[in-house]
Amino acid sequence: MVHKFPDDFVWGTATAAYQIEGAANEDGRGESIWDRFSHIPGNVWNNQNGDVACDHYHRYKEDVQILKEMGVKGYRFSISWPRVIPDGTGKINQKGVDFYNNLIDELLRQGIQPFVTLYHWDLPQALQDRGGWTNRDTTDYFAEYAQQMFKQYGDRVKHWITHNEPWCTSFLGHAIGVHAPGLKDFSAALLAAHNVLLSHGKAVEVFRQMGLDGKIGITLNLTPSYPASNSADDLQAATISDGFSNRWFLDPVFKGQYPDDMVKVFGTFAKIPEIQESDMKLISSNIDFLGINYYSRSLVKHNPDAQFGVETLKPEGQYTDMDWEVYPQGLYDLLLRIKKDYGDIDLYITENGAAFKDVVENDQIDDIDRLNYLKKHFEKAAEAIRDGVKLKGYFVWSLMDNFEWAFGYSKRFGLIYVDYETQRRLWKKSARWYKDVIANNSVD
Ligand SMILES: OC[C@H]1NNC[C@@H](O)[C@@H]1O
């Protein structure tokens, strides 16, 4: 069966600065928390780091040429805050600003729409030294950074994403500790989450005040939660899992309040952040679209001995190299749920993709698992659009293999294979297939 997409559907790919750029100590770039974190032995697989990564800083024209050949309509990338404002506030680094000017101009020359993420986890270390996201001042530094970026690029960039995955920034970085800055303090994570959301609201306010004619949104990683049975305990476990993964961010952004049930759950063992008068109004400033990063689902059951009384199960099925269940139906269910519970807002899949072990034979990479993963998820996206969801675009994670945070370069998500020894880029089977999907604007 052929799944057709709307004529103006934005097919794209996504990346992030720290994961692809390299040039970590070049042209005035300041240190980020990921430079600091990745250089501490033990934090990243094989003690790898983003010093060189995919050398995109020097190879961006080649990479844009690949995007052009792929036929993408949009390209989502992030700006490295410390590359453009090395100390996080104050002085601008013109060479850093020029890199993104050149990248944006090259994309527009090739007829590709830039979708720009302001924050994809690489906080300037200078701000971390002042408390980072646990310091409310950082929300003002973020608004200052956003204003600068709107000023520099707002004439050409028409789609802005304030934050990528606040859940990861907050909980992986401040509670679980596997991401920078590597804290293990749930109260700090809740405070960081609040300040990240508040900084989002302040950036949206600045964007509106500047009267720019683009659109602005936020990207949330969302994981639909399913109960293992219809027992009251398991249904409650799924509700708590949904609250922790999804509603803790969706409710403030769209309803201007934290979910009461989760305030009670978190409040039993952690400090709920002080919320000032205007905070929730700012956080729930009207946005033009929601970016959704979808990878998999959670299947949960009640277990009194597990955190929050929620045990995550591992059902039979196919798993990616990240050990994430392949569950395309979850994308459909999630999209319909967002429309039902949070409103009929424009949506973009700002990330979806899969890591699988790639084998190179005679410069060919027959990544049929990744191709089939994408095919199944595209089909579910088409069904959601058919059923009334205003899905406007889909960005495959990722354009190319890159630095997968604590997993280093051991996990390959790319449509394009990167040989890190030579920096050669090789088209995988999935990339050639994706080119046809875009050309036909349909999945067969
Ligand atoms: O784990 C795959 C991706 N998930 N979302 C954020 C990206 O930076 C990750 O590489």
Coordinates of N, CA and C and ligand atoms in Angstrom, one line a residue, residues 16 19 120-121 164-165 293 295 322 324 351 397 402-405 413, ligand 1:
A16 N 23.2 17.8 15.6 CA 23.4 18.7 16.7 C 24.9 19.1 16.7
Q19 N 27.7 17.0 18.4 CA 27.8 15.7 17.9 C 28.5 15.6 16.6
H120 N 21.1 22.4 22.3 CA 21.1 20.9 22.2 C 22.2 20.5 23.1
W121 N 22.2 20.9 24.4 CA 22.9 20.3 25.5 C 24.3 20.9 25.8
N164 N 16.2 21.4 22.9 CA 16.1 20.0 22.5 C 16.0 19.1 23.8
E165 N 14.8 18.4 23.9 CA 14.7 17.4 25.0 C 15.0 17.9 26.4
N293 N 10.4 14.2 19.4 CA 11.5 13.2 19.2 C 10.9 11.9 19.7
Y295 N 11.4 7.6 19.7 CA 12.2 6.5 19.4 C 11.6 5.2 19.7
M322 N 20.6 0.4 20.4 CA 20.5 1.2 21.7 C 19.7 0.4 22.7
W324 N 16.6 -0.3 22.3 CA 15.2 0.3 22.3 C 14.3 -0.6 21.5
E351 N 12.9 14.3 15.5 CA 13.9 13.2 15.5 C 13.1 11.9 15.5
W397 N 16.7 11.2 12.4 CA 17.9 11.2 13.2 C 18.8 10.0 12.8
N402 N 27.4 10.0 14.2 CA 28.0 11.1 15.0 C 28.2 10.7 16.4
F403 N 28.7 11.6 17.3 CA 29.0 11.4 18.7 C 27.7 11.1 19.5
E404 N 27.5 9.9 19.9 CA 26.2 9.6 20.6 C 26.4 9.7 22.1
W405 N 26.8 10.9 22.5 CA 26.9 11.2 23.9 C 27.7 10.2 24.7
F413 N 23.7 6.1 14.1 CA 22.3 6.5 13.7 C 22.2 7.0 12.3
Ligands
LIG1 O1 19.9 9.0 21.0 C1 19.7 9.5 19.7 C2 19.4 11.0 19.8 N1 18.3 11.2 20.7 N2 17.9 12.6 20.8 C3 19.0 13.5 21.0 C4 20.2 13.3 20.1 O2 21.2 14.1 20.5 C5 20.6 11.8 20.2 O3 21.7 11.6 19.4

